[in-house]
Coordinates of C-alpha atoms and ligand atoms in Angstrom, one line a residue:
X1 CA 61.1 121.0 115.3
X2 CA 60.9 119.6 111.5
X3 CA 63.4 117.7 109.5
X4 CA 64.9 119.2 106.3
X5 CA 65.2 116.6 103.3
X6 CA 67.1 118.8 101.3
X7 CA 70.4 116.8 101.5
X8 CA 71.9 113.9 103.3
X9 CA 72.3 115.9 106.4
X10 CA 68.7 115.5 107.2
X11 CA 68.7 118.4 109.7
X12 CA 66.2 117.7 112.1
X13 CA 66.5 121.1 114.2
X14 CA 64.4 123.1 111.7
X15 CA 61.9 125.5 113.4
X16 CA 59.1 127.1 111.4
X17 CA 56.8 130.0 111.9
X18 CA 53.7 129.8 109.9
X19 CA 50.9 132.5 109.1
X20 CA 47.4 131.9 107.9
X21 CA 48.3 128.4 106.6
X22 CA 51.6 129.4 105.1
X23 CA 55.3 129.2 105.6
X24 CA 56.5 132.7 107.0
X25 CA 59.7 132.2 108.7
X26 CA 62.6 129.4 108.6
X27 CA 65.1 129.0 111.3
X28 CA 68.3 126.8 111.4
X29 CA 68.0 125.6 107.8
X30 CA 70.7 126.8 105.0
X31 CA 69.6 128.5 102.1
X32 CA 68.6 125.4 100.2
X33 CA 66.9 123.9 102.9
X34 CA 64.9 127.1 103.7
X35 CA 64.1 127.5 100.1
X36 CA 62.2 124.0 100.2
X37 CA 60.0 125.1 103.0
X38 CA 59.5 128.7 101.9
X39 CA 58.8 128.0 98.1
X40 CA 56.8 124.8 98.6
X41 CA 53.9 126.1 96.5
X42 CA 56.2 126.8 93.7
X43 CA 56.5 124.8 90.4
X44 CA 54.0 122.4 91.4
X45 CA 53.2 119.5 88.9
X46 CA 49.7 118.8 87.8
X47 CA 48.0 115.6 86.8
X48 CA 48.7 114.9 82.8
X49 CA 47.9 112.4 80.4
X50 CA 49.8 112.6 77.0
X51 CA 50.9 116.1 77.5
X52 CA 47.4 117.3 78.6
X53 CA 45.8 118.2 81.8
X54 CA 43.7 115.5 83.5
X55 CA 42.3 114.7 86.9
X56 CA 44.3 112.8 89.3
X57 CA 41.7 109.8 88.6
X58 CA 42.4 109.8 84.9
X59 CA 46.0 110.0 85.5
X60 CA 46.4 107.2 87.9
X61 CA 44.1 104.9 85.8
X62 CA 46.2 105.5 82.7
X63 CA 49.5 104.8 84.8
X64 CA 47.9 101.5 86.0
X65 CA 47.0 100.7 82.4
X66 CA 50.8 101.3 81.2
X67 CA 52.2 99.0 84.0
X68 CA 49.8 96.2 83.4
X69 CA 50.6 96.2 79.8
X70 CA 54.3 96.4 80.2
X71 CA 56.7 93.7 79.6
X72 CA 60.0 95.3 80.5
X73 CA 59.2 97.8 83.2
X74 CA 61.9 99.7 85.3
X75 CA 61.4 101.8 88.3
X76 CA 64.0 104.7 88.8
X77 CA 64.8 107.6 91.3
X78 CA 63.4 107.4 94.9
X79 CA 66.3 108.8 96.7
X80 CA 64.2 111.8 97.7
X81 CA 61.4 109.7 98.8
X82 CA 60.8 108.1 102.3
X83 CA 61.7 104.4 103.1
X84 CA 58.0 103.8 103.2
X85 CA 57.7 105.0 99.7
X86 CA 60.8 103.0 98.8
X87 CA 59.4 99.8 100.4
X88 CA 56.3 100.3 98.2
X89 CA 58.4 100.8 95.0
X90 CA 60.7 97.8 95.5
X91 CA 57.4 95.6 96.2
X92 CA 56.1 96.8 92.7
X93 CA 59.2 96.0 91.1
X94 CA 59.4 92.5 92.7
X95 CA 55.7 91.7 91.8
X96 CA 56.2 93.0 88.1
X97 CA 59.6 91.1 87.9
X98 CA 60.9 94.7 86.7
X99 CA 64.4 96.4 86.9
X100 CA 64.8 99.1 90.0
X101 CA 67.7 101.7 90.3
X102 CA 68.5 104.9 91.8
X103 CA 71.1 107.7 91.6
X104 CA 73.4 105.7 93.7
X105 CA 74.7 104.0 90.6
X106 CA 76.8 106.9 89.9
X107 CA 76.5 108.7 93.0
X108 CA 78.2 107.0 96.2
X109 CA 76.2 103.8 96.1
X110 CA 79.7 101.8 95.9
X111 CA 80.8 103.3 99.2
X112 CA 77.5 102.5 100.9
X113 CA 77.9 99.0 99.7
X114 CA 81.6 98.5 101.4
X115 CA 80.4 99.8 104.6
X116 CA 77.1 97.7 104.5
X117 CA 79.4 94.7 103.7
X118 CA 81.6 95.5 106.8
X119 CA 84.8 96.4 104.4
X120 CA 85.1 99.8 105.8
X121 CA 84.7 101.0 109.6
X122 CA 82.2 103.5 109.9
X123 CA 80.4 105.7 112.6
X124 CA 77.7 108.4 113.2
X125 CA 77.9 112.1 112.9
X126 CA 77.0 112.4 116.5
X127 CA 80.1 110.5 117.3
X128 CA 82.2 112.6 115.0
X129 CA 80.6 115.6 116.9
X130 CA 81.8 114.3 120.1
X131 CA 85.2 112.5 119.3
X132 CA 86.6 113.2 116.0
X133 CA 90.1 115.1 115.8
X134 CA 91.4 114.8 112.1
X135 CA 88.5 115.5 109.8
X136 CA 89.1 114.8 106.2
X137 CA 87.1 115.9 103.4
X138 CA 88.4 113.7 100.4
X139 CA 86.8 114.7 97.1
X140 CA 83.9 116.5 98.6
X141 CA 83.1 120.2 98.7
X142 CA 80.9 120.0 101.6
X143 CA 80.6 123.7 102.0
X144 CA 78.3 123.8 99.0
X145 CA 77.0 120.4 98.7
X146 CA 76.3 119.6 102.2
X147 CA 76.0 123.1 103.7
X148 CA 75.5 122.4 107.4
X149 CA 77.5 119.3 107.5
X150 CA 80.6 121.2 109.2
X151 CA 78.9 123.4 111.2
X152 CA 76.5 120.9 112.6
X153 CA 78.2 117.8 113.0
X154 CA 81.8 117.8 112.2
X155 CA 84.5 120.6 112.4
X156 CA 83.0 123.7 114.0
X157 CA 80.8 122.2 116.8
X158 CA 82.0 121.7 120.2
X159 CA 81.0 118.5 121.7
X160 CA 82.0 115.5 124.3
X161 CA 85.7 115.2 124.0
X162 CA 86.1 118.2 121.7
X163 CA 85.4 121.3 123.9
X164 CA 88.0 123.5 122.9
X165 CA 86.8 124.8 119.6
X166 CA 87.8 123.8 116.1
X167 CA 91.2 125.8 116.1
X168 CA 92.6 123.7 119.0
X169 CA 90.6 120.5 119.1
X170 CA 90.1 119.5 115.4
X171 CA 92.5 119.1 112.6
X172 CA 91.1 119.6 109.2
X173 CA 92.5 117.9 105.9
X174 CA 91.0 118.8 102.6
X175 CA 91.9 116.7 99.6
X176 CA 90.8 117.7 96.1
X177 CA 91.8 118.6 92.8
X178 CA 91.0 122.3 93.1
X179 CA 91.0 125.0 95.8
X180 CA 87.1 124.5 96.8
X181 CA 85.5 126.6 99.1
X182 CA 85.9 123.8 101.6
X183 CA 89.5 123.7 101.1
X184 CA 89.7 127.3 101.8
X185 CA 88.7 126.8 105.3
X186 CA 91.8 125.0 105.7
X187 CA 93.7 127.3 108.0
X188 CA 95.3 126.9 111.4
X189 CA 95.6 123.2 112.3
X190 CA 94.6 122.0 108.7
X191 CA 96.1 120.9 105.7
X192 CA 95.0 121.2 102.0
X193 CA 96.4 118.7 99.7
X194 CA 95.7 119.7 96.0
X195 CA 96.2 116.3 94.3
X196 CA 96.4 115.3 90.4
X197 CA 95.8 111.6 91.1
X198 CA 93.9 110.0 94.1
X199 CA 95.8 106.6 93.6
X200 CA 98.9 108.5 93.6
X201 CA 97.9 110.0 96.9
X202 CA 97.1 106.6 98.5
X203 CA 100.4 105.5 97.6
X204 CA 102.2 108.2 99.0
X205 CA 100.5 107.4 102.4
X206 CA 101.7 104.0 102.2
X207 CA 105.2 105.0 101.5
X208 CA 104.7 107.0 104.7
X209 CA 103.3 104.2 106.7
X210 CA 106.4 102.0 105.5
X211 CA 108.6 104.7 107.2
X212 CA 109.8 106.1 103.8
X213 CA 109.6 109.7 102.3
X214 CA 106.4 109.9 100.4
X215 CA 106.7 110.9 96.8
X216 CA 104.3 113.8 97.1
X217 CA 103.3 116.0 100.0
X218 CA 106.6 115.1 101.8
X219 CA 106.1 117.1 104.6
X220 CA 102.1 117.1 104.9
X221 CA 101.8 113.5 104.8
X222 CA 104.0 112.5 107.8
X223 CA 102.3 115.5 109.8
X224 CA 98.7 114.2 109.1
X225 CA 99.6 110.6 110.0
X226 CA 101.3 112.2 113.5
X227 CA 98.0 114.1 114.0
X228 CA 95.9 111.1 113.6
X229 CA 97.9 109.3 116.0
X230 CA 97.3 111.9 118.8
X231 CA 93.7 110.7 118.9
X232 CA 91.9 107.4 118.5
X233 CA 89.0 108.8 116.7
X234 CA 89.6 110.4 113.2
X235 CA 87.3 110.3 110.2
X236 CA 87.4 110.4 106.3
X237 CA 84.3 111.7 104.6
X238 CA 84.7 110.6 100.9
X239 CA 82.9 112.2 97.9
X240 CA 82.1 111.8 94.3
X241 CA 85.9 113.1 93.9
X242 CA 87.2 110.1 95.5
X243 CA 84.8 107.8 94.1
X244 CA 85.7 108.8 90.4
X245 CA 89.4 109.4 91.4
X246 CA 89.5 105.4 92.3
X247 CA 88.1 104.6 88.8
X248 CA 86.1 101.5 90.0
X249 CA 89.2 100.1 92.0
X250 CA 88.3 100.4 95.5
X251 CA 91.0 98.2 97.0
X252 CA 93.8 100.5 97.4
X253 CA 91.7 102.7 99.7
X254 CA 90.0 100.0 101.5
X255 CA 93.8 98.6 102.1
X256 CA 95.0 102.2 103.4
X257 CA 92.0 102.4 105.5
X258 CA 93.1 98.8 107.0
X259 CA 96.8 100.3 107.5
X260 CA 95.7 103.5 109.2
X261 CA 93.5 101.6 111.5
X262 CA 96.4 99.4 112.7
X263 CA 97.9 102.5 114.2
X264 CA 94.8 104.7 115.2
X265 CA 91.1 104.9 114.9
X266 CA 90.0 106.3 111.3
X267 CA 86.5 105.8 110.1
X268 CA 84.7 106.4 106.8
X269 CA 81.3 108.2 105.9
X270 CA 80.1 108.9 102.5
X271 CA 79.7 112.4 102.0
X272 CA 76.8 112.6 99.4
X273 CA 74.0 114.8 98.9
X274 CA 70.7 112.7 98.2
X275 CA 68.6 112.9 101.2
X276 CA 67.7 109.1 101.2
X277 CA 69.7 107.3 98.8
X278 CA 71.4 105.5 101.8
X279 CA 67.9 104.1 102.7
X280 CA 67.3 102.6 99.2
X281 CA 70.6 101.0 99.3
X282 CA 69.8 99.5 102.8
X283 CA 66.5 98.3 101.8
X284 CA 67.8 96.7 98.6
X285 CA 70.6 95.1 100.5
X286 CA 68.2 93.6 103.1
X287 CA 66.0 92.2 100.5
X288 CA 68.3 91.2 97.8
X289 CA 72.2 91.6 99.1
X290 CA 72.6 94.0 96.4
X291 CA 72.2 97.9 96.6
X292 CA 71.0 99.0 93.1
X293 CA 70.9 98.0 89.2
X294 CA 68.8 95.2 90.1
X295 CA 66.4 92.7 87.9
X296 CA 63.8 91.3 89.9
X297 CA 63.2 89.0 86.9
X298 CA 66.6 87.6 86.7
X299 CA 67.1 88.0 90.5
X300 CA 70.5 89.7 90.2
X301 CA 72.4 93.0 90.1
X302 CA 74.6 94.1 87.0
X303 CA 76.1 97.2 85.4
X304 CA 73.6 96.5 82.5
X305 CA 70.5 97.0 84.6
X306 CA 71.8 100.5 85.5
X307 CA 68.8 102.7 84.2
X308 CA 70.9 104.6 81.8
X309 CA 72.2 101.4 80.6
X310 CA 68.7 100.0 80.1
X311 CA 67.9 102.9 77.9
X312 CA 70.9 102.7 76.0
X313 CA 70.1 99.0 75.1
X314 CA 66.5 99.6 74.4
X315 CA 65.7 97.1 77.4
X316 CA 62.6 98.8 78.7
X317 CA 59.4 99.6 77.2
X318 CA 57.9 101.5 80.4
X319 CA 59.8 103.6 83.1
X320 CA 58.3 104.8 86.4
X321 CA 60.3 107.8 87.6
X322 CA 60.0 108.8 91.0
X323 CA 61.4 112.1 92.4
X324 CA 64.0 112.8 90.0
X325 CA 64.5 114.3 86.5
X326 CA 66.7 112.1 84.3
X327 CA 65.9 114.1 81.2
X328 CA 67.6 117.0 82.7
X329 CA 70.6 115.0 84.0
X330 CA 71.2 112.2 81.7
X331 CA 73.3 113.1 78.5
X332 CA 71.4 113.8 75.3
X333 CA 71.7 110.1 73.6
X334 CA 69.8 108.6 76.7
X335 CA 67.4 111.5 77.0
X336 CA 66.5 111.0 73.6
X337 CA 65.6 107.1 74.2
X338 CA 63.7 108.0 77.4
X339 CA 61.5 110.6 75.7
X340 CA 60.4 107.3 73.1
X341 CA 59.2 104.8 75.8
X342 CA 56.3 105.2 78.0
X343 CA 57.1 107.3 80.9
X344 CA 55.2 107.7 84.2
X345 CA 56.4 110.8 86.3
X346 CA 55.8 110.8 90.0
X347 CA 57.1 114.1 91.5
X348 CA 55.9 116.9 93.6
X349 CA 57.2 119.4 91.2
X350 CA 57.3 119.9 87.6
X351 CA 60.1 118.4 85.9
X352 CA 61.7 118.4 82.4
X353 CA 61.3 114.7 82.2
X354 CA 57.5 115.3 83.0
X355 CA 57.1 117.6 80.0
X356 CA 57.6 114.3 77.9
X357 CA 55.8 111.8 79.9
X358 CA 52.9 109.7 79.1
X359 CA 51.6 110.6 82.8
X360 CA 52.4 112.9 85.4
X361 CA 51.2 112.1 88.9
X362 CA 51.9 115.1 91.4
X363 CA 52.9 114.0 94.8
X364 CA 53.8 115.5 98.3
X365 CA 57.1 117.0 99.2
X366 CA 58.6 115.1 101.9
X367 CA 59.3 116.6 105.3
X368 CA 56.7 119.4 104.2
X369 CA 53.5 117.7 103.1
X370 CA 54.3 113.9 104.0
X371 CA 56.0 112.3 106.8
X372 CA 58.1 109.1 107.0
X373 CA 61.6 108.0 107.5
X374 CA 65.0 108.3 105.9
X375 CA 68.5 107.2 106.5
X376 CA 71.1 109.8 106.7
X377 CA 74.4 109.1 105.1
X378 CA 76.0 107.7 108.3
X379 CA 72.9 105.0 108.6
X380 CA 71.1 106.9 111.3
X381 CA 67.4 107.0 110.7
X382 CA 65.6 110.1 110.9
X383 CA 62.0 110.9 111.3
X384 CA 60.3 113.6 109.1
X385 CA 57.1 114.9 110.4
X386 CA 55.0 116.9 108.0
X387 CA 54.3 120.8 108.3
X388 CA 51.1 120.4 106.3
X389 CA 49.3 117.1 105.4
X390 CA 48.6 116.6 101.4
X391 CA 46.1 113.9 100.6
X392 CA 48.0 112.7 97.6
X393 CA 51.3 111.4 98.3
X394 CA 53.8 109.1 97.0
X395 CA 52.7 106.3 99.4
X396 CA 49.0 106.6 97.9
X397 CA 50.1 106.7 94.4
X398 CA 52.2 103.6 94.7
X399 CA 49.3 101.9 96.5
X400 CA 47.2 102.5 93.6
X401 CA 49.8 101.2 91.2
X402 CA 50.1 98.0 93.2
X403 CA 46.7 97.2 92.8
X404 CA 47.1 96.3 89.1
X405 CA 50.0 94.0 89.7
Ligands
LIG1 S1 72.0 121.1 105.1 FE1 70.7 119.9 103.9 S2 69.3 118.9 105.4 FE2 70.5 120.8 106.4 S3 69.2 122.5 106.2 FE3 70.5 122.5 104.2 S4 69.4 121.4 102.8 FE4 68.6 120.9 104.6

């Protein structure tokens, strides 16, 4: 069995048939996951220096030189790499007094932080499979972003106390601003709440908990609360829709969770898509008490240390980009600034950022060509074993970069 590192589900039941040293058939994975294994040879990065092909040794020496001479270094990305690689990157940032940040800054890092601080009760996907009755997806279209989440861990599987199938033994709630594909699955024993404002919905739940008629979803909210009280184990999966709907004010949601838990068991798990974002957050939290946007020089985390802010404020001269493609995803204003500084890209595949980088160092695909450990969205550690072993991987590259700091 192999583990797919295509998203934070980290499915560890992948079976693979190989033929003549190549992947022939992939079993159990979703389409995205199967593509990672079947197409692992496509769009591979090559070592580059100043936009020209180089050999690996030339590229690594140039990267060492850039890091050595940098006075304001940032390391960014890391959510598609293993814990072992993240540890080395954090060590590099610490030794160099650099900034370090990942995608969790604008993804679900805030939710991970509240869980790590014990401010939201959380659980594991295995517990959900065996016990959860009311399963709520709030601002997450898991059907697309986490393709096997519902079939493998939450709504559809039978397990433990939930043996009678989803139509009898689960109650699905989908909360979103539009009728997503996940919302379309809310049929029997289910509710879809199409909302305008997450805070308005929280207020309506509070009204119902106070024994008053809620201002919206007059019938649905009391029914959902009644269903939750039928079981002692319910779960809310919060996605980006919920994060941005809360507009940076997490207290109303935390208060609602506390009130629900006075009546019955309701747990929270972030529904995010980067495979090892939580791993980075946990490592940083253990080391610094913060989860991202960190300056080792100033020994603190701040919004101004978010990678896009560092670019905006011309605060860095060199960036090491690992396993992500910011030029492709950042707004043009930031992308323009990134193209002007020294950039070292470490990635198994060709990226848009790599085209403008001073140095490109090709690495290995986690779970296909290199092993290690990742942390799933619910905090469970999952081992990855490689299908093939590639000599040059992120660990080796970061080990070489550490030699010069
Ligand atoms: S759901 Fe995610 S981890 Fe599972 S097979 Fe699909 S991409 Fe891979």
